[in-house]
Tab-separated table of C-alpha atoms in Angstrom:
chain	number	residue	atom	x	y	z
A	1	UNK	CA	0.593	-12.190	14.631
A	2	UNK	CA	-1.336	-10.136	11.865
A	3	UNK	CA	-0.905	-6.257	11.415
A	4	UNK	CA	-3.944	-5.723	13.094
A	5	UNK	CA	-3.357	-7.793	16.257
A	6	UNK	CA	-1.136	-4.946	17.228
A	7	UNK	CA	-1.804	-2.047	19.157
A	8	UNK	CA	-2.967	1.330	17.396
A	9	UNK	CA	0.434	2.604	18.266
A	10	UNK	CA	2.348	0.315	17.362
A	11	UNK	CA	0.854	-0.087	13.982
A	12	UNK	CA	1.119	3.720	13.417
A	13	UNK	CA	4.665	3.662	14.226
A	14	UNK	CA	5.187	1.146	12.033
A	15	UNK	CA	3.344	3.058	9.004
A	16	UNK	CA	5.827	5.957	9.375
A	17	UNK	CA	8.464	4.005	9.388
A	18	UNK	CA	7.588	3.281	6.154
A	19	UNK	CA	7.081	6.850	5.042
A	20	UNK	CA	10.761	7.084	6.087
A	21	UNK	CA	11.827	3.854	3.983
A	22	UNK	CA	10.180	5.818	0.933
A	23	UNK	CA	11.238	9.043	2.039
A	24	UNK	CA	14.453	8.006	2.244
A	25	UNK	CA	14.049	6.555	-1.740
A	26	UNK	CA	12.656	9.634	-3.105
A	27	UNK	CA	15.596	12.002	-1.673
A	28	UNK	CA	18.096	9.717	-3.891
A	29	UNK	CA	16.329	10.681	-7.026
A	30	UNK	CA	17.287	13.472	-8.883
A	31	UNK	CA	15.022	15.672	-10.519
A	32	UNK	CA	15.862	13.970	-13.990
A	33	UNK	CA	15.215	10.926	-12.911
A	34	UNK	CA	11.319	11.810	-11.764
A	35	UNK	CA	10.676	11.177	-15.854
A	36	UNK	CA	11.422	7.688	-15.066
A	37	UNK	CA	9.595	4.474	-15.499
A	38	UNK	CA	8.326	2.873	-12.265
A	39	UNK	CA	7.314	-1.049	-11.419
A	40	UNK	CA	3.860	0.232	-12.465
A	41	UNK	CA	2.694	0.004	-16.513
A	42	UNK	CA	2.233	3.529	-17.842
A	43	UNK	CA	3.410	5.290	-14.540
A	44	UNK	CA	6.184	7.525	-14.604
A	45	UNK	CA	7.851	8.418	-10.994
A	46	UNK	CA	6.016	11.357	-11.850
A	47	UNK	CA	2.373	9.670	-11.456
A	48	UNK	CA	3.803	7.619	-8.357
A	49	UNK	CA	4.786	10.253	-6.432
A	50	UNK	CA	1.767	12.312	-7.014
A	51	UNK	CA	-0.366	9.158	-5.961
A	52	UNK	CA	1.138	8.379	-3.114
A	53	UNK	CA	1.161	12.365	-2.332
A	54	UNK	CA	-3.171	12.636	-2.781
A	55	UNK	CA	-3.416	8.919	-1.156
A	56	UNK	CA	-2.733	11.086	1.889
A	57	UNK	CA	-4.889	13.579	1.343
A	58	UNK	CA	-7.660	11.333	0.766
A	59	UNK	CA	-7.093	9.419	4.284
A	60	UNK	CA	-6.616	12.862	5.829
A	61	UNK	CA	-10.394	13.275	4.445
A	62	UNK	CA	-11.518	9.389	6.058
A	63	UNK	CA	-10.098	10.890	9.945
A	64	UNK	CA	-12.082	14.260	9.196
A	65	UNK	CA	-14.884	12.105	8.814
A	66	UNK	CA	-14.414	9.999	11.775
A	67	UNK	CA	-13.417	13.356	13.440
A	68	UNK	CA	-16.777	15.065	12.907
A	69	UNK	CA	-19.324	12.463	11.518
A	70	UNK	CA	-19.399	14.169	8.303
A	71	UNK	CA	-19.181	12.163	5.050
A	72	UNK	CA	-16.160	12.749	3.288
A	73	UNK	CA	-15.004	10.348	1.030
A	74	UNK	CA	-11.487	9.689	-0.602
A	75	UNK	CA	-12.688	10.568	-3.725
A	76	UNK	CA	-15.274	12.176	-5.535
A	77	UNK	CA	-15.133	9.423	-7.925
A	78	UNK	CA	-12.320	6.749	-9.487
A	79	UNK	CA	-12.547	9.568	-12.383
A	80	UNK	CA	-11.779	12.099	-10.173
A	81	UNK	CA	-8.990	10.325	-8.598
A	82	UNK	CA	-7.181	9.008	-11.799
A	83	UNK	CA	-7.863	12.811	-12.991
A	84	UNK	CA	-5.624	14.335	-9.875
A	85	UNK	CA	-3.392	12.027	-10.896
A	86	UNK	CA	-2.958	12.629	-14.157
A	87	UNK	CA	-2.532	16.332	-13.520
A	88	UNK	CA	-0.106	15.905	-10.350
A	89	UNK	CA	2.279	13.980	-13.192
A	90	UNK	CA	2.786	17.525	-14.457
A	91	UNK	CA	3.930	19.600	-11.332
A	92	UNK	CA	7.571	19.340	-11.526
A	93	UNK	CA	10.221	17.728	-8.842
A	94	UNK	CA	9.960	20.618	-6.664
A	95	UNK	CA	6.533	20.596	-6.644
A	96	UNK	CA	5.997	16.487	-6.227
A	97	UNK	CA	8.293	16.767	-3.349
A	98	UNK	CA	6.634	19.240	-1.529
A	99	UNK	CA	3.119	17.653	-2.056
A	100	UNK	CA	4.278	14.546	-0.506
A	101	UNK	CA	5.836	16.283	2.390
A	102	UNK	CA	2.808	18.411	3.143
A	103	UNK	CA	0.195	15.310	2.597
A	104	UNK	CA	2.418	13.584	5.044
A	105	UNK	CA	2.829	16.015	7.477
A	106	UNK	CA	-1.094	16.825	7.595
A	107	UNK	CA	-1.866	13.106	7.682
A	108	UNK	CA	0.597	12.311	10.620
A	109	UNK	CA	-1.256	15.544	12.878
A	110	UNK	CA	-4.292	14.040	11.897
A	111	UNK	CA	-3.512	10.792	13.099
A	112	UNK	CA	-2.023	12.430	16.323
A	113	UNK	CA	-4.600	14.428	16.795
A	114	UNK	CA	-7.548	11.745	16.996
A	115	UNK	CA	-10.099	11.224	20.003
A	116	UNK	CA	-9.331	7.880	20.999
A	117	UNK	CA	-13.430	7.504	20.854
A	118	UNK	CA	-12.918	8.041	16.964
A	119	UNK	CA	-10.868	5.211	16.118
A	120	UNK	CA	-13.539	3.065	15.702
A	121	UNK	CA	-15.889	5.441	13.715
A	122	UNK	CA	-16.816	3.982	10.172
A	123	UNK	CA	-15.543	5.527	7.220
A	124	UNK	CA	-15.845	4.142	3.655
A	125	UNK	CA	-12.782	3.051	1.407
A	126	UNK	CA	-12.205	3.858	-1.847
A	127	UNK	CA	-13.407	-0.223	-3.038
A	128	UNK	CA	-16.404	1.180	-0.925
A	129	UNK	CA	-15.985	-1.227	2.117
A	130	UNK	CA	-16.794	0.512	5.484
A	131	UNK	CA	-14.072	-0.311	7.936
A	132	UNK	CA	-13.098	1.840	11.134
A	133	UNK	CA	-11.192	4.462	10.957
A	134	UNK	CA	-7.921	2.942	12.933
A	135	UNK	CA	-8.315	0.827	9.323
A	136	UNK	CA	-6.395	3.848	7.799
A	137	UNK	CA	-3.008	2.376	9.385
A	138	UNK	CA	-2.844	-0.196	7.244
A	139	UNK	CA	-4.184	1.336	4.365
A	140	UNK	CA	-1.156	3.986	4.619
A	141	UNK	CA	1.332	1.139	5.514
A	142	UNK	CA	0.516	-1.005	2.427
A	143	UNK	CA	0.890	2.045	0.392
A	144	UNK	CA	4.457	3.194	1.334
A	145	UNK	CA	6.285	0.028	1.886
A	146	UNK	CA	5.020	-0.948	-1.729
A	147	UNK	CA	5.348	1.905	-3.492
A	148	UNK	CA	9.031	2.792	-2.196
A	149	UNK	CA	9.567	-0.291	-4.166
A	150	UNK	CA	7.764	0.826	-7.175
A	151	UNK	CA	9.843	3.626	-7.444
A	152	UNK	CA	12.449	1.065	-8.875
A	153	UNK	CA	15.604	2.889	-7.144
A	154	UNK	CA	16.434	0.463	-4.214
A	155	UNK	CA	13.583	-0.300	-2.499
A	156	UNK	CA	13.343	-4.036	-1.239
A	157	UNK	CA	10.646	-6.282	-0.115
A	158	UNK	CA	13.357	-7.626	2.421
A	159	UNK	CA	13.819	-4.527	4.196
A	160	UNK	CA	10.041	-4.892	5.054
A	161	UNK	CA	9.153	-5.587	8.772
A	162	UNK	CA	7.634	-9.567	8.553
A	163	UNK	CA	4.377	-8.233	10.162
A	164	UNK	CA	3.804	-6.066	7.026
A	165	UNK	CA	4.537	-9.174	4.919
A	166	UNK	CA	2.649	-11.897	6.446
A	167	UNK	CA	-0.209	-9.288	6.409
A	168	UNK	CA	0.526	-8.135	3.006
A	169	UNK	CA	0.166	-12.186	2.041
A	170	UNK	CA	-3.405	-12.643	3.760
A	171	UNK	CA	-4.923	-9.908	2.339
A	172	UNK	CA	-3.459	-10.560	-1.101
A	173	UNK	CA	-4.486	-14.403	-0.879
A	174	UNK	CA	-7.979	-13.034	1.053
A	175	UNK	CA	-8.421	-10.712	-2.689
A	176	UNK	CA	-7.605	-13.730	-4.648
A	177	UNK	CA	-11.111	-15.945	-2.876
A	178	UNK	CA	-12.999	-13.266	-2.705
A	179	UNK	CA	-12.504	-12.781	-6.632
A	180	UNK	CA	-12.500	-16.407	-7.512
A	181	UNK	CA	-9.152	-16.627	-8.920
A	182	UNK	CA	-5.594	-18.503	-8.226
A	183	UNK	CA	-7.270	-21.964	-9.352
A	184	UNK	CA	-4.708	-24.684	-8.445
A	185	UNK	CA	-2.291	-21.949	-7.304
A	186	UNK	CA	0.188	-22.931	-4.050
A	187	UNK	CA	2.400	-20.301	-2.314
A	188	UNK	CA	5.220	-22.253	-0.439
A	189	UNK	CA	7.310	-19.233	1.664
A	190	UNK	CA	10.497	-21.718	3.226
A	191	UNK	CA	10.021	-23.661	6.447
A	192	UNK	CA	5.826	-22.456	6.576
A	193	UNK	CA	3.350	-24.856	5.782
A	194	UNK	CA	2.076	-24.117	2.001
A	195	UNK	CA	-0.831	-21.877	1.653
A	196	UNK	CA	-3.304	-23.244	-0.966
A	197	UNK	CA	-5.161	-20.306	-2.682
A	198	UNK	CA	-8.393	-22.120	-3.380
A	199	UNK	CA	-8.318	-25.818	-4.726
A	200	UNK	CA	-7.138	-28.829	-3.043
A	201	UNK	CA	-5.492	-29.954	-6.042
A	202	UNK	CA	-2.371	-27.848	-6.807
A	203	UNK	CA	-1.026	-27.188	-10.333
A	204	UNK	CA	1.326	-24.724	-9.461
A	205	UNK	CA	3.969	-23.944	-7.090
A	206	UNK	CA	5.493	-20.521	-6.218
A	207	UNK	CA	8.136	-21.149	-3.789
A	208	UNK	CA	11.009	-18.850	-1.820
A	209	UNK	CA	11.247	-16.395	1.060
A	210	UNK	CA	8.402	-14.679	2.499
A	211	UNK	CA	9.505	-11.663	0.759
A	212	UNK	CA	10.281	-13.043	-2.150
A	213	UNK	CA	6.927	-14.720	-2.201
A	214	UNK	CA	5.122	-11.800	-1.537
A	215	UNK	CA	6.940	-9.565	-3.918
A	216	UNK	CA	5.490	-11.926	-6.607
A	217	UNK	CA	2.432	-12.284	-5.178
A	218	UNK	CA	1.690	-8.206	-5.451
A	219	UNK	CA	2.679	-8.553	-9.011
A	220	UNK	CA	6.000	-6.634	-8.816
A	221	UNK	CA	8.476	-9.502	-10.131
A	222	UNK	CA	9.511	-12.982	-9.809
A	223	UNK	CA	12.720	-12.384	-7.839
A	224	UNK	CA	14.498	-15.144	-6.153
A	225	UNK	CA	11.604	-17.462	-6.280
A	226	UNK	CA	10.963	-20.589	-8.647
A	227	UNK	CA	7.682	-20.892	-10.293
A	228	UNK	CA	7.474	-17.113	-10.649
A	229	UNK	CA	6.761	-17.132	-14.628
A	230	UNK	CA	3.457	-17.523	-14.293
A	231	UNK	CA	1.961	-14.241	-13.782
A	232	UNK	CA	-0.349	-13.546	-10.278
A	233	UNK	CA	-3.700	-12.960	-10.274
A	234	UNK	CA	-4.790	-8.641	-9.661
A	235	UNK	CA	-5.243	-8.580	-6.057
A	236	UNK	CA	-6.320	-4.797	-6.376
């Protein structure tokens, strides 16, 4: 069972449960350690947190569009976006902390707050796809279960529930056809059947756990699987 074979509340629940798990990660940093290097080239904690802080906002912008019918989008532009960004990676600790709490906390009433007609209104992603709003779940989820690992202080693809990662590994697999790449690529997670990424004939094995698998599959580190030197195709 996929992510979005669930029910809306169940897949909401299990989004902040992951804003918990990262929560949880971003209270054991100090202050000093917010000048840090994350899984992420280039990105400091600093940039992370402030990411994950206006990813928020920018979904709270999607459900005021499926709220009222108005276009809003996530971002003025990917300028714009890498822009906020940039300047968020200057507030300090205090500051980064508080964003995230308040983004969170305005996303979550949104969420709560939501006709159940308006669910299903379209609203546009930032890779411009138009998806319903209810989409927003997993967009969130995907977010905060990855990046509490990118924050490179504990975080742990095994501590993920196995819905996020089997749905992490189709739509990473999904990005892979739809961009042409993984040529003669194989991902074998232990006692599944192996997926084959496009060609019949397979030149490469990546083999171990589901989480494991799908750790190296996002492009955050061959750890505990064999055939993880090669390095994934960009799935985003």
């Amino acid at each position: 069972m996929g992510f979005n074979d669930l029910k809306l509340s169940e897949r909401l629940l299990i989004a902040r449960r992951g804003t918990s798990y990262l929560s949880q990660r971003l209270a054991e940093l100090t202050d000093d350690e917010f000048d840090g290097p994350t899984l992420l080239d280039g990105w400091s904690r600093r940039h992370l947190v402030a990411h994950i802080g206006y990813n928020a906002a920018a979904l709270c912008r999607l459900m005021d569009w499926a709220a009222t019918g108005v276009e809003t989008p996530m971002y003025a532009s990917t300028d714009q976006r890498a822009q906020e960004i940039a300047e968020g990676a200057t507030l300090s600790p205090a500051a980064l902390r508080n964003l995230f709490a308040h983004t969170v906390a305005r996303l979550d009433e949104k969420w709560r707050n939501l006709p159940d007609s308006a669910w299903q209104a379209q609203v546009r992603t930032a890779q411009g796809r138009l998806v319903p709003a209810e989409e927003t779940a997993w967009m969130r989820t995907r977010e905060v279960w990855i990046h509490a690992v990118d924050l490179g202080n504990g975080g742990r693809f095994g501590d993920f529930p196995e819905v996020v990662l089997d749905s992490l590994l189709d739509d990473i697999v999904g990005m892979w056809r739809k961009k042409d790449l993984g040529a003669g690529l194989a991902l074998e997670v232990e006692g599944r059947a192996p997926v084959i990424v496009k060609d019949p004939e397979v030149t490469h094995k990546v083999q171990g756990s589901l989480a494991s698998v799908v750790r190296w599959a996002a492009g955050r580190g061959a750890v505990g699987v064999t055939g993880g030197e090669v390095t994934p195709p960009r799935w985003l």
